[in-house]
Amino acid sequence: MQTIENVTAWEVLDGRGDPTVQVTVTTSDGARGTALVPSGRSTGRHEAQEVRDGDASWHRGRGVRNHLEAVAPQLRQALCGQPLDLRTVDQRLIALDGTPNKSRLGANVTAGVSLAVAKTAAAAAGEPLYRFLNPYARRLPVPQMNLINGGRHAFNETPVQEFIILPVGANRFREALEWTMRTYHVLSRLVEERYGRHALNTGDEGGLTPDVRRVDEGLDLLREAVLKAGIDKGTRYGLDMAATHLYRPDDNRYMLDQAYARDELFSLYQELIATHRVISIEDPVQEDDLEGLALLTGKLQCQFVGDDLFVTNPERVNAAVRMGAGNALLWKFNQIGTISEAWDAAQLAKSHGYEIVVSERSGDTEDPAIADLAVALEASQIKTGSPVRGERTAKYNRLLNIEYELGENACYAGERLQELYG
Ligand code: PGA
Ligand code: ZN
C-alpha cells in the first residue's frame, strides 16, 4: 500500500461565494486527490461543526484560511508517512480532533481530508471512485429534482424548503434527466405567467422561486408542468419540509400557511399522499421528534427521510431504527465529517431496510464526488438540485459519465421506488 506524502488545505469558494476548504493529498508514488467541502444553510443542531475564522475583515467572518494554517501542521504530523487507507486515516482524524462533534479540527476540515484520501486511494488503484469503493456498483440513482425552492434556500414567501419531482418511470438516468429539464422549462413559463418574472430567479439549489404559500399549491403547479411535459405516468412527487425551521417551540406548532399542531400536520401529509402522488417527505417533523417520526412511519405508506433528524450519524440512525422512525436516510458526508462514518451510517440504515438518498448541501461546489458515492452506496436516490447551476450539473454530468462508462451493465433505480411506493 502507498503511503501519504503530503496534505495541503486551502481556502477556496463554494457555490454561494462563501469560503470553503479544499484539500489535496499526495503519495510517495505520485498519486493525488483533491476534494472540496460543501456547506449547509438549513443545518441540523446535531450535525458535526464547521470551524470558521470569525474575522470580520475577511469574507464576513466566514473565512477558513487562519484555521487551515493552524491545523495543517497537525494534519501533516498525524498523516504523513501513514498508509493510504481511508479507515485508518479517518480514525486518526477522529482521535486528533478529540471532540464528539469535530469542533476542534472542524468537520469542514475532516470531511475534506477524508474525501481527498478516498480519491487518492482510488487514483492509486487506477479506478474511478465509485468502482474503487464498490466493484459491483452499477445502479444509477433516481434524481430527487428540487424544482421549487423556499425556506432558507430562497428569498420568497414559500415556507416549504423543497418541492421535488421523482422521475421513477424513466428507463435510464439520462432519460430521467431529460424529463426533468423538459419539466423545468414548462414550469418556468407557468411560473412567469402566474407569479411574475422575478419568480424565475433561482434559489440556492437552482429551483424556481414563486411565492407558494400552500403546500398543495406547489404540488399542483408541479403536476401541471409534468402533465404538459408529457411525463405524468412516470412521475411522483416529494417534499423537503425541513420542519425544524418551521417549528415554533413556544406553542409546539409548525408554521406553514397557518400554524399546524403535529396531528394537523400529519393529516395534511395523509391528504397529500392520497391526492398528490407524494411518495417522499423529508424531515416531516422537527429534528428532536424521533417519536413523531416513528408515529408517522407506522401510520402512512410513504418514504420518510431523516436529514436534520439523523444527520448521517450512526448513533442517531441506530436510535431511529430501534424506534421504527423513518425509512430513508438523507446522506451528507459533511454532517458527520468522515467518509467512513457516513458509510457506516448508510450500511446500518440499509441493513434495516432504509433507502439511501445521497445529498448535496445548499452551498455546494464543483466537486462531483457525491455522484460516485451515490453509485458506490447503491443509493436509490440522489438529491442535488436543479441542473441549471454549475455545482449541480457537476454531479449530473458525472452520473451521465458513469452511466456511459457502465454501458449495458448500468441500471436505474426507478423501478425499485415504484415497487416500494407505487
Ligand atoms: P442545507 O439543506 O442548506 O443544510 O444543505 C439541504 C437540505 O435540507 O436537504
Ligand atoms: Zn433536508
PDB file of N, CA and C in Angstrom, residues 16 39-50 152-153 161 244-245 283 287 307-308 311 332 334-335 361-362:
ATOM      1  N   ARG A  16     -22.049  29.520  -3.212  1.00  0.00           N
ATOM      2  CA  ARG A  16     -22.688  30.758  -2.754  1.00  0.00           C
ATOM      3  C   ARG A  16     -21.673  31.887  -2.621  1.00  0.00           C
ATOM      4  N   SER A  39     -21.217  23.172   2.094  1.00  0.00           N
ATOM      5  CA  SER A  39     -21.654  23.749   3.360  1.00  0.00           C
ATOM      6  C   SER A  39     -23.171  23.971   3.347  1.00  0.00           C
ATOM      7  N   GLY A  40     -23.822  23.652   4.460  1.00  0.00           N
ATOM      8  CA  GLY A  40     -25.281  23.788   4.534  1.00  0.00           C
ATOM      9  C   GLY A  40     -25.714  25.134   5.078  1.00  0.00           C
ATOM     10  N   ARG A  41     -26.986  25.468   4.845  1.00  0.00           N
ATOM     11  CA  ARG A  41     -27.564  26.659   5.470  1.00  0.00           C
ATOM     12  C   ARG A  41     -28.731  26.257   6.369  1.00  0.00           C
ATOM     13  N   SER A  42     -29.450  25.227   5.911  1.00  0.00           N
ATOM     14  CA  SER A  42     -30.572  24.731   6.699  1.00  0.00           C
ATOM     15  C   SER A  42     -30.038  23.564   7.539  1.00  0.00           C
ATOM     16  N   THR A  43     -29.099  23.887   8.419  1.00  0.00           N
ATOM     17  CA  THR A  43     -28.351  22.829   9.105  1.00  0.00           C
ATOM     18  C   THR A  43     -29.100  22.310  10.342  1.00  0.00           C
ATOM     19  N   GLY A  44     -28.734  21.092  10.750  1.00  0.00           N
ATOM     20  CA  GLY A  44     -29.341  20.499  11.934  1.00  0.00           C
ATOM     21  C   GLY A  44     -28.468  20.752  13.159  1.00  0.00           C
ATOM     22  N   ARG A  45     -29.116  20.808  14.316  1.00  0.00           N
ATOM     23  CA  ARG A  45     -28.407  21.061  15.577  1.00  0.00           C
ATOM     24  C   ARG A  45     -27.426  19.943  15.909  1.00  0.00           C
ATOM     25  N   HIS A  46     -27.724  18.733  15.437  1.00  0.00           N
ATOM     26  CA  HIS A  46     -26.890  17.585  15.797  1.00  0.00           C
ATOM     27  C   HIS A  46     -25.762  17.312  14.800  1.00  0.00           C
ATOM     28  N   GLU A  47     -25.596  18.175  13.819  1.00  0.00           N
ATOM     29  CA  GLU A  47     -24.514  17.980  12.848  1.00  0.00           C
ATOM     30  C   GLU A  47     -23.156  18.220  13.493  1.00  0.00           C
ATOM     31  N   ALA A  48     -22.121  17.573  12.929  1.00  0.00           N
ATOM     32  CA  ALA A  48     -20.753  17.936  13.309  1.00  0.00           C
ATOM     33  C   ALA A  48     -20.521  19.402  12.907  1.00  0.00           C
ATOM     34  N   GLN A  49     -19.617  20.060  13.612  1.00  0.00           N
ATOM     35  CA  GLN A  49     -19.468  21.518  13.468  1.00  0.00           C
ATOM     36  C   GLN A  49     -18.385  21.922  12.473  1.00  0.00           C
ATOM     37  N   GLU A  50     -18.697  22.920  11.672  1.00  0.00           N
ATOM     38  CA  GLU A  50     -17.661  23.577  10.851  1.00  0.00           C
ATOM     39  C   GLU A  50     -16.863  24.502  11.750  1.00  0.00           C
ATOM     40  N   ARG A 152     -35.150  28.403   3.789  1.00  0.00           N
ATOM     41  CA  ARG A 152     -33.870  29.120   3.899  1.00  0.00           C
ATOM     42  C   ARG A 152     -33.081  29.157   2.598  1.00  0.00           C
ATOM     43  N   HIS A 153     -33.604  28.541   1.556  1.00  0.00           N
ATOM     44  CA  HIS A 153     -32.853  28.470   0.295  1.00  0.00           C
ATOM     45  C   HIS A 153     -33.317  29.484  -0.735  1.00  0.00           C
ATOM     46  N   GLN A 161     -39.328  24.065   2.062  1.00  0.00           N
ATOM     47  CA  GLN A 161     -37.984  24.297   1.513  1.00  0.00           C
ATOM     48  C   GLN A 161     -37.816  23.758   0.079  1.00  0.00           C
ATOM     49  N   THR A 244     -37.721  21.419  11.051  1.00  0.00           N
ATOM     50  CA  THR A 244     -37.036  22.062  12.182  1.00  0.00           C
ATOM     51  C   THR A 244     -37.168  23.586  12.075  1.00  0.00           C
ATOM     52  N   HIS A 245     -37.113  24.070  10.825  1.00  0.00           N
ATOM     53  CA  HIS A 245     -37.120  25.519  10.615  1.00  0.00           C
ATOM     54  C   HIS A 245     -38.527  26.091  10.491  1.00  0.00           C
ATOM     55  N   ASP A 283     -37.633  15.232   6.505  1.00  0.00           N
ATOM     56  CA  ASP A 283     -37.804  15.989   7.751  1.00  0.00           C
ATOM     57  C   ASP A 283     -39.245  16.465   7.938  1.00  0.00           C
ATOM     58  N   GLU A 287     -36.263  18.289  14.327  1.00  0.00           N
ATOM     59  CA  GLU A 287     -35.111  17.394  14.463  1.00  0.00           C
ATOM     60  C   GLU A 287     -35.049  16.558  15.738  1.00  0.00           C
ATOM     61  N   ASP A 307     -33.167  13.904   7.672  1.00  0.00           N
ATOM     62  CA  ASP A 307     -32.000  14.747   7.341  1.00  0.00           C
ATOM     63  C   ASP A 307     -31.493  15.351   8.657  1.00  0.00           C
ATOM     64  N   ASP A 308     -32.045  16.498   9.077  1.00  0.00           N
ATOM     65  CA  ASP A 308     -31.680  17.055  10.391  1.00  0.00           C
ATOM     66  C   ASP A 308     -31.971  16.049  11.507  1.00  0.00           C
ATOM     67  N   VAL A 311     -28.845  13.280  10.717  1.00  0.00           N
ATOM     68  CA  VAL A 311     -27.524  13.897  10.467  1.00  0.00           C
ATOM     69  C   VAL A 311     -26.406  12.891  10.094  1.00  0.00           C
ATOM     70  N   LYS A 332     -25.357  12.913   3.911  1.00  0.00           N
ATOM     71  CA  LYS A 332     -24.476  14.053   3.624  1.00  0.00           C
ATOM     72  C   LYS A 332     -23.198  13.812   4.412  1.00  0.00           C
ATOM     73  N   ASN A 334     -20.594  15.480   5.066  1.00  0.00           N
ATOM     74  CA  ASN A 334     -20.035  16.510   5.958  1.00  0.00           C
ATOM     75  C   ASN A 334     -20.888  16.732   7.210  1.00  0.00           C
ATOM     76  N   GLN A 335     -22.063  16.079   7.277  1.00  0.00           N
ATOM     77  CA  GLN A 335     -22.844  16.172   8.524  1.00  0.00           C
ATOM     78  C   GLN A 335     -22.152  15.432   9.665  1.00  0.00           C
ATOM     79  N   ARG A 361     -25.191  19.819  -0.430  1.00  0.00           N
ATOM     80  CA  ARG A 361     -25.571  20.870   0.504  1.00  0.00           C
ATOM     81  C   ARG A 361     -26.004  22.079  -0.322  1.00  0.00           C
ATOM     82  N   SER A 362     -26.731  22.988   0.313  1.00  0.00           N
ATOM     83  CA  SER A 362     -27.198  24.155  -0.453  1.00  0.00           C
ATOM     84  C   SER A 362     -26.024  25.024  -0.904  1.00  0.00           C
TER      85      SER A 362
END
